Amino acid sequence: MRDETKLRVTAEVALNEVISELSVNDLSKIMSDFAEEDIVYAISMLPRAKKEEIISELKDNQ
C-alpha cells in the first residue's frame, strides 16, 4: 500500500472515531459550516445508529 493511501486510511479511521464520539448537537454545530455534499459524505461514514439519530434529529428540527 502506498504511503499516501495508508495516511488517508489512517486519517479516515481516526476521524470516524472522533465523529462517533460527538453528540448529535455537536455534529450539527460543526456541520452547519460545511457544504451539503460534505455533510452527506460525513454522515455516510458514521455507524448506522448514529446516522439514524442524526436523521431523526434533522426531521424534528424541520
PDB file of N, CA and C in Angstrom:
ATOM      1  N   MET A   1       0.853  -1.173   0.000  1.00  0.00           N
ATOM      2  CA  MET A   1       0.000   0.000   0.000  1.00  0.00           C
ATOM      3  C   MET A   1       0.901   1.239   0.000  1.00  0.00           C
ATOM      4  N   ARG A   2       0.555   2.216  -0.805  1.00  0.00           N
ATOM      5  CA  ARG A   2       1.350   3.434  -0.882  1.00  0.00           C
ATOM      6  C   ARG A   2       1.208   4.250   0.392  1.00  0.00           C
ATOM      7  N   ASP A   3       2.229   5.044   0.689  1.00  0.00           N
ATOM      8  CA  ASP A   3       2.212   5.855   1.908  1.00  0.00           C
ATOM      9  C   ASP A   3       1.018   6.806   1.951  1.00  0.00           C
ATOM     10  N   GLU A   4       0.667   7.398   0.793  1.00  0.00           N
ATOM     11  CA  GLU A   4      -0.473   8.321   0.755  1.00  0.00           C
ATOM     12  C   GLU A   4      -1.769   7.595   1.093  1.00  0.00           C
ATOM     13  N   THR A   5      -1.906   6.383   0.601  1.00  0.00           N
ATOM     14  CA  THR A   5      -3.108   5.595   0.873  1.00  0.00           C
ATOM     15  C   THR A   5      -3.169   5.223   2.344  1.00  0.00           C
ATOM     16  N   LYS A   6      -2.041   4.820   2.910  1.00  0.00           N
ATOM     17  CA  LYS A   6      -2.003   4.482   4.336  1.00  0.00           C
ATOM     18  C   LYS A   6      -2.385   5.686   5.178  1.00  0.00           C
ATOM     19  N   LEU A   7      -1.859   6.849   4.823  1.00  0.00           N
ATOM     20  CA  LEU A   7      -2.160   8.070   5.568  1.00  0.00           C
ATOM     21  C   LEU A   7      -3.640   8.409   5.471  1.00  0.00           C
ATOM     22  N   ARG A   8      -4.210   8.294   4.268  1.00  0.00           N
ATOM     23  CA  ARG A   8      -5.622   8.593   4.072  1.00  0.00           C
ATOM     24  C   ARG A   8      -6.500   7.651   4.887  1.00  0.00           C
ATOM     25  N   VAL A   9      -6.182   6.370   4.852  1.00  0.00           N
ATOM     26  CA  VAL A   9      -6.959   5.378   5.603  1.00  0.00           C
ATOM     27  C   VAL A   9      -6.852   5.648   7.100  1.00  0.00           C
ATOM     28  N   THR A  10      -5.650   5.929   7.569  1.00  0.00           N
ATOM     29  CA  THR A  10      -5.446   6.237   8.987  1.00  0.00           C
ATOM     30  C   THR A  10      -6.250   7.466   9.391  1.00  0.00           C
ATOM     31  N   ALA A  11      -6.227   8.496   8.556  1.00  0.00           N
ATOM     32  CA  ALA A  11      -6.973   9.720   8.848  1.00  0.00           C
ATOM     33  C   ALA A  11      -8.474   9.456   8.861  1.00  0.00           C
ATOM     34  N   GLU A  12      -8.972   8.667   7.910  1.00  0.00           N
ATOM     35  CA  GLU A  12     -10.403   8.361   7.863  1.00  0.00           C
ATOM     36  C   GLU A  12     -10.844   7.577   9.095  1.00  0.00           C
ATOM     37  N   VAL A  13     -10.044   6.628   9.517  1.00  0.00           N
ATOM     38  CA  VAL A  13     -10.376   5.838  10.708  1.00  0.00           C
ATOM     39  C   VAL A  13     -10.384   6.732  11.942  1.00  0.00           C
ATOM     40  N   ALA A  14      -9.367   7.573  12.081  1.00  0.00           N
ATOM     41  CA  ALA A  14      -9.285   8.470  13.237  1.00  0.00           C
ATOM     42  C   ALA A  14     -10.455   9.449  13.246  1.00  0.00           C
ATOM     43  N   LEU A  15     -10.775  10.007  12.095  1.00  0.00           N
ATOM     44  CA  LEU A  15     -11.887  10.945  12.006  1.00  0.00           C
ATOM     45  C   LEU A  15     -13.202  10.258  12.338  1.00  0.00           C
ATOM     46  N   ASN A  16     -13.393   9.058  11.861  1.00  0.00           N
ATOM     47  CA  ASN A  16     -14.611   8.312  12.159  1.00  0.00           C
ATOM     48  C   ASN A  16     -14.744   8.068  13.663  1.00  0.00           C
ATOM     49  N   GLU A  17     -13.638   7.764  14.318  1.00  0.00           N
ATOM     50  CA  GLU A  17     -13.668   7.543  15.768  1.00  0.00           C
ATOM     51  C   GLU A  17     -14.043   8.822  16.508  1.00  0.00           C
ATOM     52  N   VAL A  18     -13.480   9.949  16.082  1.00  0.00           N
ATOM     53  CA  VAL A  18     -13.792  11.232  16.719  1.00  0.00           C
ATOM     54  C   VAL A  18     -15.258  11.586  16.502  1.00  0.00           C
ATOM     55  N   ILE A  19     -15.728  11.464  15.271  1.00  0.00           N
ATOM     56  CA  ILE A  19     -17.114  11.806  14.949  1.00  0.00           C
ATOM     57  C   ILE A  19     -18.086  10.931  15.721  1.00  0.00           C
ATOM     58  N   SER A  20     -17.780   9.658  15.851  1.00  0.00           N
ATOM     59  CA  SER A  20     -18.710   8.756  16.542  1.00  0.00           C
ATOM     60  C   SER A  20     -18.814   9.071  18.031  1.00  0.00           C
ATOM     61  N   GLU A  21     -17.850   9.804  18.579  1.00  0.00           N
ATOM     62  CA  GLU A  21     -17.886  10.187  19.991  1.00  0.00           C
ATOM     63  C   GLU A  21     -18.645  11.493  20.230  1.00  0.00           C
ATOM     64  N   LEU A  22     -18.900  12.257  19.170  1.00  0.00           N
ATOM     65  CA  LEU A  22     -19.582  13.537  19.319  1.00  0.00           C
ATOM     66  C   LEU A  22     -21.084  13.338  19.473  1.00  0.00           C
ATOM     67  N   SER A  23     -21.717  14.267  20.174  1.00  0.00           N
ATOM     68  CA  SER A  23     -23.173  14.223  20.286  1.00  0.00           C
ATOM     69  C   SER A  23     -23.789  14.750  18.994  1.00  0.00           C
ATOM     70  N   VAL A  24     -25.058  14.500  18.825  1.00  0.00           N
ATOM     71  CA  VAL A  24     -25.766  14.993  17.645  1.00  0.00           C
ATOM     72  C   VAL A  24     -25.725  16.516  17.617  1.00  0.00           C
ATOM     73  N   ASN A  25     -25.862  17.150  18.757  1.00  0.00           N
ATOM     74  CA  ASN A  25     -25.817  18.608  18.838  1.00  0.00           C
ATOM     75  C   ASN A  25     -24.452  19.133  18.397  1.00  0.00           C
ATOM     76  N   ASP A  26     -23.384  18.491  18.860  1.00  0.00           N
ATOM     77  CA  ASP A  26     -22.032  18.888  18.445  1.00  0.00           C
ATOM     78  C   ASP A  26     -21.854  18.730  16.941  1.00  0.00           C
ATOM     79  N   LEU A  27     -22.298  17.605  16.408  1.00  0.00           N
ATOM     80  CA  LEU A  27     -22.194  17.366  14.966  1.00  0.00           C
ATOM     81  C   LEU A  27     -22.985  18.403  14.179  1.00  0.00           C
ATOM     82  N   SER A  28     -24.147  18.759  14.672  1.00  0.00           N
ATOM     83  CA  SER A  28     -24.981  19.752  13.997  1.00  0.00           C
ATOM     84  C   SER A  28     -24.271  21.095  13.918  1.00  0.00           C
ATOM     85  N   LYS A  29     -23.656  21.516  15.015  1.00  0.00           N
ATOM     86  CA  LYS A  29     -22.921  22.788  15.034  1.00  0.00           C
ATOM     87  C   LYS A  29     -21.745  22.763  14.061  1.00  0.00           C
ATOM     88  N   ILE A  30     -21.010  21.674  14.053  1.00  0.00           N
ATOM     89  CA  ILE A  30     -19.846  21.550  13.172  1.00  0.00           C
ATOM     90  C   ILE A  30     -20.279  21.523  11.714  1.00  0.00           C
ATOM     91  N   MET A  31     -21.287  20.725  11.405  1.00  0.00           N
ATOM     92  CA  MET A  31     -21.685  20.532  10.014  1.00  0.00           C
ATOM     93  C   MET A  31     -22.382  21.742   9.422  1.00  0.00           C
ATOM     94  N   SER A  32     -22.852  22.675  10.246  1.00  0.00           N
ATOM     95  CA  SER A  32     -23.508  23.866   9.698  1.00  0.00           C
ATOM     96  C   SER A  32     -22.544  24.712   8.872  1.00  0.00           C
ATOM     97  N   ASP A  33     -21.242  24.500   9.045  1.00  0.00           N
ATOM     98  CA  ASP A  33     -20.231  25.253   8.299  1.00  0.00           C
ATOM     99  C   ASP A  33     -19.774  24.563   7.019  1.00  0.00           C
ATOM    100  N   PHE A  34     -20.292  23.392   6.714  1.00  0.00           N
ATOM    101  CA  PHE A  34     -19.842  22.625   5.554  1.00  0.00           C
ATOM    102  C   PHE A  34     -20.870  22.634   4.429  1.00  0.00           C
ATOM    103  N   ALA A  35     -20.399  22.355   3.224  1.00  0.00           N
ATOM    104  CA  ALA A  35     -21.282  22.227   2.067  1.00  0.00           C
ATOM    105  C   ALA A  35     -22.127  20.965   2.214  1.00  0.00           C
ATOM    106  N   GLU A  36     -23.291  20.974   1.602  1.00  0.00           N
ATOM    107  CA  GLU A  36     -24.233  19.857   1.725  1.00  0.00           C
ATOM    108  C   GLU A  36     -23.617  18.513   1.338  1.00  0.00           C
ATOM    109  N   GLU A  37     -22.866  18.468   0.235  1.00  0.00           N
ATOM    110  CA  GLU A  37     -22.289  17.190  -0.200  1.00  0.00           C
ATOM    111  C   GLU A  37     -21.253  16.670   0.799  1.00  0.00           C
ATOM    112  N   ASP A  38     -20.569  17.587   1.491  1.00  0.00           N
ATOM    113  CA  ASP A  38     -19.617  17.165   2.519  1.00  0.00           C
ATOM    114  C   ASP A  38     -20.338  16.576   3.727  1.00  0.00           C
ATOM    115  N   ILE A  39     -21.480  17.149   4.057  1.00  0.00           N
ATOM    116  CA  ILE A  39     -22.276  16.644   5.175  1.00  0.00           C
ATOM    117  C   ILE A  39     -22.804  15.245   4.861  1.00  0.00           C
ATOM    118  N   VAL A  40     -23.313  15.071   3.657  1.00  0.00           N
ATOM    119  CA  VAL A  40     -23.832  13.756   3.248  1.00  0.00           C
ATOM    120  C   VAL A  40     -22.727  12.713   3.329  1.00  0.00           C
ATOM    121  N   TYR A  41     -21.537  13.058   2.848  1.00  0.00           N
ATOM    122  CA  TYR A  41     -20.411  12.123   2.899  1.00  0.00           C
ATOM    123  C   TYR A  41     -20.053  11.787   4.351  1.00  0.00           C
ATOM    124  N   ALA A  42     -19.988  12.797   5.200  1.00  0.00           N
ATOM    125  CA  ALA A  42     -19.632  12.569   6.606  1.00  0.00           C
ATOM    126  C   ALA A  42     -20.648  11.655   7.284  1.00  0.00           C
ATOM    127  N   ILE A  43     -21.928  11.902   7.034  1.00  0.00           N
ATOM    128  CA  ILE A  43     -22.970  11.065   7.633  1.00  0.00           C
ATOM    129  C   ILE A  43     -22.874   9.636   7.116  1.00  0.00           C
ATOM    130  N   SER A  44     -22.559   9.484   5.840  1.00  0.00           N
ATOM    131  CA  SER A  44     -22.463   8.135   5.270  1.00  0.00           C
ATOM    132  C   SER A  44     -21.340   7.315   5.899  1.00  0.00           C
ATOM    133  N   MET A  45     -20.366   7.968   6.495  1.00  0.00           N
ATOM    134  CA  MET A  45     -19.231   7.282   7.108  1.00  0.00           C
ATOM    135  C   MET A  45     -19.512   6.850   8.552  1.00  0.00           C
ATOM    136  N   LEU A  46     -20.609   7.306   9.116  1.00  0.00           N
ATOM    137  CA  LEU A  46     -20.923   7.008  10.514  1.00  0.00           C
ATOM    138  C   LEU A  46     -21.560   5.628  10.673  1.00  0.00           C
ATOM    139  N   PRO A  47     -21.490   5.093  11.900  1.00  0.00           N
ATOM    140  CA  PRO A  47     -22.211   3.849  12.186  1.00  0.00           C
ATOM    141  C   PRO A  47     -23.720   4.067  12.010  1.00  0.00           C
ATOM    142  N   ARG A  48     -24.428   3.006  11.686  1.00  0.00           N
ATOM    143  CA  ARG A  48     -25.865   3.081  11.381  1.00  0.00           C
ATOM    144  C   ARG A  48     -26.674   3.766  12.494  1.00  0.00           C
ATOM    145  N   ALA A  49     -26.422   3.442  13.741  1.00  0.00           N
ATOM    146  CA  ALA A  49     -27.191   4.017  14.849  1.00  0.00           C
ATOM    147  C   ALA A  49     -27.026   5.534  14.905  1.00  0.00           C
ATOM    148  N   LYS A  50     -25.804   6.013  14.689  1.00  0.00           N
ATOM    149  CA  LYS A  50     -25.552   7.453  14.710  1.00  0.00           C
ATOM    150  C   LYS A  50     -26.242   8.126  13.524  1.00  0.00           C
ATOM    151  N   LYS A  51     -26.234   7.470  12.353  1.00  0.00           N
ATOM    152  CA  LYS A  51     -26.922   8.015  11.172  1.00  0.00           C
ATOM    153  C   LYS A  51     -28.406   8.191  11.468  1.00  0.00           C
ATOM    154  N   GLU A  52     -29.014   7.158  12.039  1.00  0.00           N
ATOM    155  CA  GLU A  52     -30.443   7.203  12.331  1.00  0.00           C
ATOM    156  C   GLU A  52     -30.760   8.289  13.350  1.00  0.00           C
ATOM    157  N   GLU A  53     -29.891   8.473  14.324  1.00  0.00           N
ATOM    158  CA  GLU A  53     -30.076   9.516  15.331  1.00  0.00           C
ATOM    159  C   GLU A  53     -30.019  10.900  14.682  1.00  0.00           C
ATOM    160  N   ILE A  54     -29.082  11.097  13.785  1.00  0.00           N
ATOM    161  CA  ILE A  54     -28.944  12.381  13.089  1.00  0.00           C
ATOM    162  C   ILE A  54     -30.159  12.638  12.202  1.00  0.00           C
ATOM    163  N   ILE A  55     -30.581  11.636  11.458  1.00  0.00           N
ATOM    164  CA  ILE A  55     -31.745  11.789  10.580  1.00  0.00           C
ATOM    165  C   ILE A  55     -32.982  12.136  11.399  1.00  0.00           C
ATOM    166  N   SER A  56     -33.159  11.485  12.528  1.00  0.00           N
ATOM    167  CA  SER A  56     -34.292  11.763  13.405  1.00  0.00           C
ATOM    168  C   SER A  56     -34.237  13.197  13.924  1.00  0.00           C
ATOM    169  N   GLU A  57     -33.066  13.629  14.337  1.00  0.00           N
ATOM    170  CA  GLU A  57     -32.882  14.997  14.836  1.00  0.00           C
ATOM    171  C   GLU A  57     -33.183  16.023  13.744  1.00  0.00           C
ATOM    172  N   LEU A  58     -32.727  15.750  12.530  1.00  0.00           N
ATOM    173  CA  LEU A  58     -32.993  16.662  11.411  1.00  0.00           C
ATOM    174  C   LEU A  58     -34.488  16.756  11.121  1.00  0.00           C
ATOM    175  N   LYS A  59     -35.177  15.626  11.159  1.00  0.00           N
ATOM    176  CA  LYS A  59     -36.625  15.623  10.917  1.00  0.00           C
ATOM    177  C   LYS A  59     -37.351  16.417  12.000  1.00  0.00           C
ATOM    178  N   ASP A  60     -36.896  16.284  13.244  1.00  0.00           N
ATOM    179  CA  ASP A  60     -37.521  17.006  14.353  1.00  0.00           C
ATOM    180  C   ASP A  60     -37.334  18.515  14.222  1.00  0.00           C
ATOM    181  N   ASN A  61     -36.233  18.931  13.624  1.00  0.00           N
ATOM    182  CA  ASN A  61     -35.924  20.359  13.500  1.00  0.00           C
ATOM    183  C   ASN A  61     -36.500  21.005  12.246  1.00  0.00           C
ATOM    184  N   GLN A  62     -37.141  20.228  11.386  1.00  0.00           N
ATOM    185  CA  GLN A  62     -37.706  20.800  10.147  1.00  0.00           C
ATOM    186  C   GLN A  62     -38.995  21.515  10.401  1.00  0.00           C
TER     187      GLN A  62
END
